[in-house]
Amino acid sequence: MKVTLEVKPRRKPYLPIEAEGIMPRTFFEGADGLTVYRGNKELALEEIFSVAIEGEAASVDEVAIEILGDSSRIKRIGEYMDGGRIHIAGDIGMHCGNFMSAGEIVIDGNADAWLGREMRGGAIRCHGNAGDYCGAGYRGEKRGMRGGTVEVLGDAGDFAAETLAGGTVIIHGNAGDLAGVDMKDGVLTIMGETWRACANMSGGTCYVHGTVHDMIPTFRNVGRETVGGEVFTRFAGDIANRGKGTLFIRNYKYMD
Amino acid sequence: MKHYDVVCPFCGCLCDDLEITVENNRIIGVDNGCTLGNAKFMGKERLSSPIRRNGDGWETISYEEAVGYTVDMLLEADRPLLYGWSGTHGEAQCTGVHMCELVGGIIDSTTSVCHGPSILAIQEVGHPGCTLGRVKNRADVVIYWGCNPLEAHPRHMSRYTTYADGYFLDNAFRERKVIVVDVRKTETARVADEFVRIKPGGDYAVLSALRAIVRGKGDMVPASVAGVSRSQLERMVAMCKDAKFGAVFFGLGLTMTKGKYKNIRNAIELVDELSRHTKFTITPMRGHWNVYGSNEVFTWMTGYPYAIDFCRGIAFYNPGETSAIDILARKECDACLIVGSDPGAHFPRGCAEHLADIPVVVIDPVPTMTTAFANVQIPVAVSGIDAEGTAYRMDGVPIRVKKVIEPTLPSDSEVLGDIFARMKEATGYD
């Protein structure tokens, strides 16, 4: 089954649309009467999107959703997704792939904040940049993302992989401030630069192939180590938190 | 006529020992107040009737018309923002929450631009706090971090810390040690026993280093952390460990700098670590009068302390997404009601530009910078001067505030109650 949703022009284009119903299982089970929210107004899906559905599916994994047009203010696409595929041709709004447990989301453009929040499984690949809290948790939550993979080919904002508790986050560009803060488990890889990586971490592993600026002063330098042909400095910490995390860094600078 | 034990309506200290002299229903004298509080009591630039924008100018309208405009604006909006609430009393804040739920809007207080990060941190690791009375009577070490009470909360040190008598201290002034941590030598830093000057953005690193030193891991801390020598950090830890009772107060220098709520979390975890050796507490220096009250009222009514989105009919909370600055900067609301605060003076330019593009109603006793963006302003009585109500002090103690003159204008509660009644009538809400 192929579902094509093209975003229509809106009179108030900046007001966000909340569309957590847009995921493969909804269309597999029949999306008649599916609604989305523009602020406090509940609207039929067709008021916001031009909808085209072709073919049938024997399982949720055979459902592919294509989102076209300006979807930069469409929130919660793929929330609780448990199979199938979503392809977003442009940018996507906040909370894309919240809590997803299986399936694949591919974003050709940029993703707004909280991409893959508290994700349990599946894969998200963002070809542009990701906003703040990529692969992170919710407010006050002790454990964030717990499984699956988030891959960002551009840069990520601040607090990427905050409270990471499982799974893999890969950022090919730079990551903003406090990447991997309070992380507990899982693997975070940053190919570019970042700031104050893995502050207060208690577990898990982080690789930074670029430079960590304003390095947190409470990590213990374990020594040089070669990983995948690259030489890293290995740190253990965060000691301030009795942490048992591991941090591999190519270059680092303290704020002294 | 003289009124005694009057509560000041300015900052989060809610000093309750003011003496106000009134003649012919006018305040002519304020005793015991600080400069800021005196100015509020003696202010004369009150608006006398509602005003509506008319082309390039303003026209006077009736309360009936102003309330009608507000009701229509809120009911027609897809995503109205109800912002402010720190300059008003708890009873008005209650009505604001009911209104927001009815229209399906977003309600946020000035918390989101001051101590919102403190609350996020508390939600992560809890709050080892206490009342100001306990600090006054017991604290022999006081830390002011990223705040400058001598200028922002002028009576804080004289009522609760440095210059106050303490029941369990023989000579409070000499026994109390004051540590100030800041990026510049403020007036408060000049009276400190120890001034720790850190580089801007270095708070988190210094807090982490202190935690490691408290835990006996000081040997691995670099010789200098964010401009502070390890020896000074060790001296600071020694002072804290030697304390019988320590109190940390922190301000926007910690909440609104790089790292935001993670700075506060780190500070709370330092206090937690110190409490393994002695007794330590931590308290935010809340600024705008009843901003703490807005958190209390919102929490008991919605489950969340600020930045609450009722658009879907249930409360959703996610500062960064549902907080006023983020919503305005992203142009994600289509009407705004502002009560008892002045975002025009404090918000970024992009937010002000959006306020200028959408219908805005301001409920405030005086013309402010926000008036420049308003379509209608409704003047009200000032809580604590000509209106009564309940407000919360920075340590979470609720205090009933009196009026000292008879009102000539309705209170926030009365105006908001009228708006809410008209909204219920228009929607058939029971």
XYZ file of C-alpha atoms in Angstrom:
686
model
C 0.000 0.000 0.000
C 1.338 3.415 -0.914
C -0.157 6.434 0.831
C 0.692 9.868 -0.555
C -0.095 12.883 1.622
C 0.589 16.288 0.120
C 0.321 19.264 2.461
C -2.160 21.897 1.233
C -1.496 25.643 1.591
C -2.985 27.004 4.851
C -4.342 30.434 5.781
C -2.329 30.367 9.025
C 0.779 28.494 7.859
C 2.734 28.917 11.092
C 0.178 27.253 13.356
C 1.403 23.702 13.987
C -0.617 20.681 12.909
C -0.619 17.754 15.309
C -0.891 14.547 13.286
C 0.117 11.589 15.454
C -2.349 9.445 13.529
C -0.140 9.513 10.446
C 1.734 6.231 10.654
C 1.563 2.987 8.669
C -0.635 1.043 11.122
C -3.399 3.656 10.922
C -3.670 3.214 7.145
C -3.256 -0.565 7.339
C -6.244 -0.776 9.710
C -8.286 1.804 7.760
C -7.871 5.546 8.121
C -11.520 6.545 7.595
C -12.386 9.472 9.815
C -8.742 10.201 10.669
C -8.401 13.696 12.075
C -5.581 16.083 12.854
C -5.462 19.178 15.073
C -4.713 22.781 14.152
C -4.496 24.353 17.584
C -7.869 23.736 19.216
C -9.642 22.830 15.956
C -10.045 19.155 15.062
C -9.988 18.799 11.285
C -10.455 15.970 8.818
C -7.158 14.733 7.377
C -8.319 15.911 3.938
C -8.539 19.537 5.115
C -4.770 19.636 5.602
C -3.543 17.040 3.094
C -4.400 15.873 -0.413
C -4.689 12.126 0.169
C -4.024 9.353 -2.350
C -3.978 5.655 -1.441
C -2.865 3.002 -3.926
C -2.873 -0.781 -3.516
C -3.368 -2.911 -0.447
C -1.141 -4.333 2.269
C -1.063 -7.755 3.912
C 0.861 -6.428 6.921
C 1.820 -3.084 8.407
C 5.318 -3.497 6.984
C 3.894 -3.263 3.470
C 2.556 0.241 4.079
C 4.678 3.125 2.775
C 3.692 6.721 3.456
C 5.027 9.543 1.308
C 4.705 13.114 2.663
C 5.084 15.941 0.167
C 4.877 19.725 0.411
C 5.712 22.018 3.334
C 5.539 19.672 6.307
C 7.880 21.715 8.512
C 5.062 22.502 10.976
C 3.480 19.040 10.990
C 4.163 17.466 14.381
C 4.204 13.915 15.722
C 4.387 12.091 12.378
C 5.171 8.446 13.086
C 4.488 8.678 16.823
C 4.219 5.149 18.265
C 5.035 3.752 14.790
C 5.439 -0.038 14.883
C 6.289 -0.982 11.307
C 6.229 0.126 7.689
C 7.952 3.125 6.167
C 7.500 6.891 6.099
C 9.342 9.052 3.600
C 9.259 12.821 4.102
C 10.347 14.722 1.009
C 10.977 18.020 2.807
C 11.377 19.211 6.403
C 9.395 17.781 9.307
C 8.054 19.315 12.524
C 8.674 18.392 16.148
C 8.344 14.935 17.709
C 8.742 12.906 14.513
C 9.047 9.233 15.473
C 8.238 9.690 19.181
C 8.198 6.320 20.926
C 8.525 4.388 17.643
C 9.310 0.710 18.100
C 9.811 -0.558 14.531
C 9.857 0.529 10.916
C 11.779 3.243 9.120
C 11.453 7.008 8.744
C 13.517 8.820 6.113
C 13.586 12.621 6.079
C 15.097 14.321 3.040
C 15.198 17.755 4.680
C 15.630 18.987 8.262
C 13.888 17.668 11.354
C 12.678 19.911 14.162
C 13.234 19.230 17.849
C 12.633 15.951 19.685
C 13.318 13.714 16.689
C 12.900 10.100 17.868
C 12.076 11.087 21.435
C 12.091 8.037 23.729
C 12.365 5.757 20.710
C 12.338 2.007 21.396
C 13.278 0.504 18.029
C 13.323 0.977 14.269
C 15.398 3.471 12.316
C 15.265 7.191 11.538
C 17.545 8.714 8.912
C 17.557 12.495 8.548
C 19.476 13.811 5.540
C 19.446 17.421 6.769
C 19.954 18.886 10.239
C 18.107 17.892 13.403
C 16.904 20.347 16.039
C 17.472 20.226 19.794
C 16.827 17.035 21.790
C 17.470 14.634 18.905
C 17.092 11.076 20.280
C 16.411 12.452 23.753
C 13.829 12.037 26.511
C 10.830 13.937 27.809
C 10.888 16.540 30.592
C 11.707 14.992 33.935
C 12.090 11.520 32.412
C 15.138 9.643 33.678
C 15.485 7.453 30.561
C 15.276 8.755 27.023
C 15.779 6.756 23.846
C 16.039 3.033 24.620
C 16.527 1.276 21.283
C 16.746 1.661 17.525
C 18.911 3.994 15.477
C 18.779 7.710 14.739
C 21.174 8.876 12.052
C 21.553 12.556 11.184
C 23.634 13.362 8.141
C 23.820 17.073 8.973
C 24.227 18.802 12.344
C 22.207 18.291 15.520
C 21.128 20.962 18.012
C 21.701 21.076 21.762
C 20.994 18.189 24.167
C 21.269 15.473 21.476
C 20.874 12.004 23.019
C 20.057 13.481 26.442
C 19.397 10.642 28.942
C 20.191 8.085 26.234
C 19.446 4.666 27.713
C 19.898 2.365 24.712
C 20.130 2.254 20.948
C 22.427 4.228 18.681
C 22.580 7.906 17.743
C 24.934 8.881 14.917
C 25.499 12.526 13.996
C 27.646 13.001 10.923
C 28.039 16.763 11.376
C 28.457 18.764 14.567
C 26.362 18.360 17.705
C 25.452 21.346 19.866
C 25.894 21.886 23.589
C 25.639 19.044 26.110
C 25.342 16.147 23.671
C 24.832 12.915 25.608
C 24.166 14.761 28.872
C 22.989 12.384 31.603
C 23.325 9.401 29.245
C 23.055 6.002 30.867
C 23.590 3.454 28.134
C 23.658 3.086 24.362
C 26.119 4.501 21.841
C 26.465 8.082 20.670
C 28.760 8.863 17.737
C 29.561 12.411 16.648
C 31.683 12.786 13.548
C 32.197 16.553 13.917
C 32.631 18.957 16.844
C 30.583 19.243 19.990
C 30.489 21.086 23.308
C 30.570 19.690 26.873
C 29.930 16.133 25.689
C 28.385 13.564 28.007
C 28.217 15.743 31.120
C 26.996 13.780 34.140
C 26.965 10.519 32.166
C 26.623 7.350 34.219
C 26.986 4.717 31.490
C 27.144 4.037 27.759
C 29.777 4.903 25.175
C 30.370 8.055 23.154
C 32.771 8.556 20.232
C 33.666 12.072 19.119
C 35.746 12.123 15.933
C 36.165 15.915 16.047
C 36.899 18.240 18.956
C 35.053 18.461 22.266
C 35.041 22.121 23.323
C 34.677 23.098 26.993
C 35.408 19.529 28.029
C 33.829 18.616 31.361
C 36.671 18.589 33.938
C 35.462 15.564 35.861
C 36.345 12.780 33.430
C 39.381 10.627 34.201
C 41.921 10.339 31.361
C 42.527 6.610 30.880
C 45.036 6.949 28.038
C 45.331 6.628 24.277
C 43.442 3.882 22.485
C 43.016 2.922 18.815
C 39.480 2.232 17.663
C 38.750 1.388 14.015
C 42.171 2.641 12.972
C 41.727 6.040 14.667
C 43.588 7.086 17.786
C 41.355 8.447 20.553
C 41.892 9.618 24.094
C 39.772 7.439 26.341
C 38.017 8.986 29.358
C 35.952 7.423 32.145
C 33.226 9.261 33.998
C 31.483 11.408 34.811
C 33.292 11.126 38.148
C 31.080 13.852 39.650
C 28.215 11.394 39.186
C 30.102 8.198 40.146
C 29.670 7.530 36.432
C 30.868 4.450 34.589
C 30.566 5.823 31.066
C 33.256 5.737 28.388
C 34.171 8.649 26.191
C 36.495 8.346 23.177
C 37.651 11.731 21.871
C 40.032 12.732 19.082
C 40.652 16.260 20.416
C 39.464 18.182 23.460
C 39.803 21.621 25.044
C 38.987 22.547 28.631
C 37.555 25.906 29.614
C 40.471 26.692 31.894
C -3.733 56.846 58.485
C -0.925 54.314 58.852
C -1.094 50.648 57.775
C 1.344 48.257 59.484
C 2.779 44.894 58.370
C 1.893 45.539 54.750
C 3.213 43.068 52.173
C 5.333 44.548 49.401
C 3.976 43.854 45.872
C 7.292 44.048 44.023
C 9.731 41.113 44.183
C 9.659 37.491 45.337
C 10.799 38.417 48.878
C 7.250 39.625 49.702
C 8.615 41.637 52.646
C 5.729 41.778 55.114
C 6.877 44.500 57.492
C 6.179 47.645 55.496
C 4.427 50.681 56.969
C 2.293 52.675 54.561
C 0.933 56.146 55.272
C -2.307 57.070 53.483
C -4.094 60.420 53.262
C -7.318 61.017 51.300
C -7.022 57.547 49.719
C -3.503 58.388 48.441
C -0.248 56.810 49.570
C 2.052 59.540 50.834
C 4.745 57.546 52.625
C 6.428 54.120 52.721
C 8.609 52.984 55.634
C 10.858 49.875 55.734
C 10.583 49.371 51.977
C 13.474 49.187 49.541
C 13.843 51.575 46.607
C 12.064 49.179 44.270
C 9.119 48.583 46.595
C 8.789 52.287 47.411
C 8.621 53.135 43.714
C 5.810 50.647 43.185
C 3.746 52.025 46.073
C 4.356 55.638 45.067
C 3.873 55.106 41.306
C 1.467 57.558 39.736
C 1.345 56.526 36.086
C -1.796 54.452 36.340
C -4.204 54.121 33.421
C -7.691 55.264 34.442
C -9.906 53.508 31.879
C -9.655 50.852 29.134
C -8.151 51.984 25.833
C -8.416 50.632 22.287
C -6.080 51.248 19.390
C -7.639 53.551 16.815
C -5.418 54.028 13.796
C -2.240 55.667 15.040
C -3.766 56.680 18.372
C -5.891 55.417 21.237
C -9.519 55.856 22.206
C -11.086 55.398 25.601
C -13.656 52.601 25.793
C -15.851 51.132 28.514
C -15.018 48.005 30.518
C -18.019 46.388 28.820
C -16.500 46.974 25.367
C -13.028 45.914 26.458
C -14.289 42.682 27.979
C -16.386 41.996 24.862
C -13.349 42.467 22.611
C -11.306 40.067 24.761
C -14.020 37.390 24.760
C -14.393 37.546 20.960
C -10.632 37.494 20.440
C -10.111 34.413 22.598
C -13.069 32.453 21.265
C -12.205 33.097 17.612
C -8.557 32.064 17.958
C -7.232 28.644 16.942
C -4.298 28.833 19.344
C -4.509 31.677 21.855
C -1.673 32.322 24.298
C -2.510 33.522 27.825
C 0.746 34.850 29.221
C 2.062 36.686 32.271
C 0.319 36.091 35.620
C 3.264 36.857 37.912
C 2.085 40.377 38.761
C -1.328 39.239 39.902
C -2.749 37.253 42.805
C -3.577 33.555 42.963
C -7.329 33.980 42.676
C -6.909 35.670 39.267
C -4.458 32.970 38.198
C -7.129 30.339 38.984
C -9.595 32.100 36.687
C -6.904 32.287 33.995
C -6.459 28.500 34.036
C -10.229 27.967 33.759
C -10.361 30.397 30.826
C -7.467 28.688 29.067
C -9.070 25.272 29.409
C -12.353 26.620 28.056
C -10.859 28.221 24.937
C -8.272 25.502 24.313
C -5.243 27.744 24.535
C -1.797 27.817 26.064
C -1.133 29.334 29.469
C 2.359 30.338 30.493
C 3.807 32.601 33.149
C 6.988 34.650 33.323
C 8.530 31.528 34.843
C 9.516 30.435 31.362
C 11.895 33.396 31.101
C 13.262 33.252 34.664
C 13.234 30.108 36.796
C 11.550 27.690 34.409
C 14.862 25.818 34.123
C 14.912 25.486 37.932
C 11.590 23.657 37.790
C 12.805 21.389 34.978
C 15.800 20.476 37.120
C 13.604 19.892 40.167
C 11.470 17.555 38.077
C 14.622 15.569 37.335
C 16.294 15.379 40.760
C 13.989 16.923 43.366
C 14.323 20.051 45.501
C 16.169 20.104 48.822
C 14.675 23.433 49.897
C 13.503 25.146 53.071
C 11.821 28.361 54.187
C 13.640 31.677 54.406
C 12.952 31.673 58.144
C 15.001 28.526 58.517
C 17.877 30.096 56.588
C 17.696 33.244 58.734
C 17.844 31.329 61.997
C 20.322 28.587 61.105
C 22.505 29.235 58.064
C 26.163 29.938 58.810
C 27.254 29.634 55.168
C 25.279 31.333 52.413
C 26.133 31.016 48.717
C 24.737 33.471 46.184
C 25.309 32.018 42.714
C 24.523 34.043 39.596
C 22.407 36.566 41.481
C 22.894 40.027 42.918
C 20.438 40.491 45.786
C 21.789 43.858 46.905
C 20.400 45.329 43.677
C 17.647 42.925 42.594
C 16.231 41.812 45.981
C 17.538 44.666 48.132
C 16.232 43.439 51.516
C 17.057 39.753 51.075
C 20.374 39.997 52.906
C 19.047 42.174 55.708
C 15.918 40.113 56.349
C 17.187 36.572 55.807
C 20.963 36.221 55.581
C 24.037 38.406 56.112
C 22.620 41.230 58.196
C 19.762 39.347 59.900
C 19.842 37.994 63.456
C 19.632 34.221 63.719
C 18.007 32.350 66.610
C 20.652 29.623 66.571
C 23.590 31.963 65.892
C 25.240 33.955 68.707
C 26.569 36.706 66.479
C 24.956 36.167 63.114
C 26.796 38.936 61.262
C 30.219 37.605 62.276
C 29.374 33.896 62.210
C 27.809 33.792 58.761
C 30.139 33.339 55.824
C 28.954 34.557 52.429
C 30.273 33.117 49.168
C 29.363 34.839 45.901
C 29.848 33.112 42.552
C 29.439 35.337 39.527
C 31.017 36.405 36.261
C 31.566 39.957 37.480
C 32.234 41.676 40.803
C 28.727 42.812 41.712
C 27.673 44.903 44.711
C 26.862 41.650 46.501
C 30.297 40.237 45.656
C 31.874 43.250 47.398
C 30.463 42.180 50.766
C 31.303 38.480 50.316
C 33.838 36.573 52.416
C 34.776 34.623 49.283
C 34.179 35.798 45.731
C 34.490 33.137 43.051
C 34.732 34.720 39.643
C 33.997 32.330 36.815
C 34.161 32.715 33.062
C 30.774 33.216 31.356
C 29.291 29.816 30.535
C 31.543 28.047 33.041
C 28.981 27.384 35.787
C 28.364 23.764 34.881
C 32.060 22.879 34.829
C 32.653 24.588 38.194
C 29.682 22.790 39.763
C 30.947 19.436 38.445
C 34.407 20.162 39.818
C 32.963 21.053 43.230
C 30.976 17.816 43.290
C 34.111 15.817 42.502
C 36.075 17.621 45.251
C 33.316 17.020 47.802
C 33.511 13.342 46.875
C 37.247 13.296 47.504
C 38.198 13.175 43.826
C 39.792 16.631 43.715
C 43.111 15.265 42.475
C 41.704 14.671 39.000
C 40.240 18.185 38.640
C 42.410 20.392 36.352
C 44.420 23.199 37.979
C 41.957 25.765 36.655
C 38.271 25.316 35.835
C 36.462 28.086 33.935
C 38.792 30.713 35.378
C 38.691 29.392 38.962
C 41.775 27.803 40.501
C 41.483 24.362 42.017
C 42.808 25.748 45.298
C 39.936 28.233 45.504
C 37.423 25.481 44.732
C 38.961 23.361 47.489
C 38.739 26.328 49.891
C 35.087 26.791 48.983
C 34.344 23.104 49.585
C 36.110 23.274 52.958
C 33.934 26.247 53.991
C 30.822 24.351 52.944
C 31.780 21.147 54.725
C 32.584 23.099 57.901
C 29.138 24.722 57.887
C 26.483 23.648 60.375
C 23.808 24.726 57.905
C 24.410 25.972 54.393
C 22.026 27.711 52.017
C 22.472 28.204 48.285
C 20.543 30.937 46.490
C 20.751 31.184 42.729
C 19.483 33.550 40.067
C 19.228 34.042 36.353
C 23.012 33.959 36.058
C 22.576 30.205 36.449
C 19.134 29.550 34.943
C 19.426 31.631 31.803
C 23.007 30.951 30.785
C 24.478 28.159 28.681
C 23.183 24.799 29.877
C 20.160 26.315 31.636
C 18.336 23.591 33.615
C 21.343 21.307 33.571
C 23.201 23.998 35.559
C 20.459 23.865 38.187
C 20.429 20.079 38.208
C 24.169 20.141 38.813
C 23.728 22.680 41.634
C 21.020 20.545 43.264
C 23.246 17.490 42.997
C 26.076 19.475 44.629
C 23.718 20.338 47.504
C 22.754 16.668 47.703
C 26.437 15.733 47.867
C 27.157 18.352 50.568
C 24.225 17.079 52.602
C 26.140 13.809 53.049
C 28.573 15.855 55.188
C 26.371 18.568 56.716
C 22.979 20.189 56.067
C 22.564 22.175 52.849
C 19.533 23.600 51.044
C 18.952 25.445 47.772
C 16.421 28.148 46.877
C 15.765 30.022 43.629
C 15.769 33.837 43.858
C 12.349 34.343 42.321
C 12.083 37.828 40.888
C 8.661 38.926 39.738
C 6.384 39.173 42.781
C 3.911 36.221 42.603
C 5.617 34.193 39.892
C 6.038 31.345 42.387
C 2.276 31.512 42.955
C 1.618 30.993 39.261
C 3.581 27.734 39.443
C 1.658 26.622 42.523
C -1.745 27.496 41.070
C -1.022 26.000 37.650
C 0.344 22.825 39.228
C -2.567 22.189 41.538
C -5.041 22.884 38.720
C -3.333 21.212 35.727
C -0.514 19.054 37.084
C 2.120 21.250 35.435
C 3.813 24.434 36.680
C 3.959 26.568 33.499
C 3.879 26.358 29.673
C 0.676 24.299 29.597
C -1.016 23.605 26.266
C -4.774 22.937 26.454
C -5.346 22.981 22.662
C -6.209 19.286 22.565
C -8.527 19.588 25.568
C -6.044 18.027 27.981
C -2.966 19.556 29.588
C 0.306 19.022 27.702
C 3.577 20.412 29.003
C 6.836 20.767 27.149
C 8.874 23.941 27.753
C 10.775 24.709 24.580
C 7.660 23.858 22.612
C 4.784 25.192 24.709
C 6.570 28.126 26.371
C 5.682 31.684 25.405
C 8.979 32.757 23.821
C 9.145 29.663 21.639
C 5.519 30.004 20.556
C 5.857 33.693 19.728
C 9.223 33.343 17.994
C 7.799 30.548 15.823
C 4.544 32.512 15.250
C 2.552 29.585 16.634
C -0.287 31.524 18.271
C -2.940 33.715 16.681
C -4.075 35.822 19.671
C -2.553 36.788 23.003
C -3.883 37.858 26.392
C -1.186 39.315 28.643
C -1.870 39.707 32.368
C 0.439 41.429 34.841
C 3.712 41.287 32.934
C 5.639 43.151 30.285
C 6.933 40.875 27.519
C 7.401 43.911 25.268
C 10.261 44.969 27.535
C 11.896 41.576 27.905
C 11.191 39.295 24.952
C 13.365 39.025 21.830
C 12.567 41.177 18.827
C 11.036 38.301 16.842
C 8.478 37.715 19.600
C 7.575 41.406 19.695
C 7.122 41.392 15.922
C 4.633 38.541 16.146
C 2.779 40.292 18.969
C 2.454 43.267 16.634
C 0.883 41.000 13.968
C -1.827 39.342 16.074
C -4.643 40.682 18.270
C -3.343 41.389 21.784
C -5.160 42.404 24.967
C -3.155 43.597 27.964
C -4.545 43.611 31.515
C -2.212 45.823 33.528
C -2.537 48.858 35.808
C 0.015 50.958 33.912
C 1.055 51.570 30.298
C 4.102 49.403 29.565
C 6.298 48.564 26.604
C 3.755 45.831 25.803
C 1.078 48.483 25.379
C 2.816 49.325 22.110
C 1.672 45.954 20.697
C -1.785 45.900 22.274
C -5.103 46.365 20.546
C -6.815 46.873 23.895
C -5.506 47.530 27.407
C -7.679 47.066 30.477
C -6.423 48.816 33.636
C -6.927 47.110 36.991
C -6.252 47.681 40.659
C -2.767 46.717 41.863
C -2.628 43.568 43.980
C -1.238 44.565 47.356
C -2.099 48.257 46.979
C -5.788 48.557 46.083
C -6.661 44.881 45.638
C -6.437 41.918 47.998
C -5.353 38.391 47.193
C -2.886 35.592 47.865
C 0.717 35.519 46.718
C 3.627 33.094 47.236
C 7.039 34.100 48.509
C 10.163 32.764 46.749
C 10.406 29.896 49.273
C 6.843 28.743 48.576
C 5.147 30.326 51.598
C 1.676 31.712 50.732
C 0.947 35.177 52.140
C -2.351 37.046 52.098
C -1.825 40.584 50.813
C -3.987 43.475 51.973
C -5.141 46.587 50.213
C -4.115 49.916 51.704
C -6.324 52.222 49.656
C -9.867 51.838 48.384
C -9.950 50.772 44.723
C -11.291 52.989 41.965
C -10.792 50.264 39.360
C -11.790 46.581 39.322
C -9.208 43.968 40.347
C -7.659 41.358 38.030
C -10.019 38.772 39.546
C -13.061 40.892 38.766
C -12.065 41.644 35.159
C -11.018 38.059 34.427
C -14.120 36.746 36.192
C -16.247 38.928 33.931
C -14.413 37.692 30.817
C -14.787 34.074 31.928
C -18.501 34.506 32.663
C -19.075 35.998 29.200
C -17.078 33.178 27.592
C -19.139 30.556 29.407
C -22.320 32.276 28.314
C -21.166 32.436 24.679
C -20.135 28.774 24.545
C -22.861 27.291 26.726
C -20.141 25.971 29.059
C -21.487 24.699 32.352
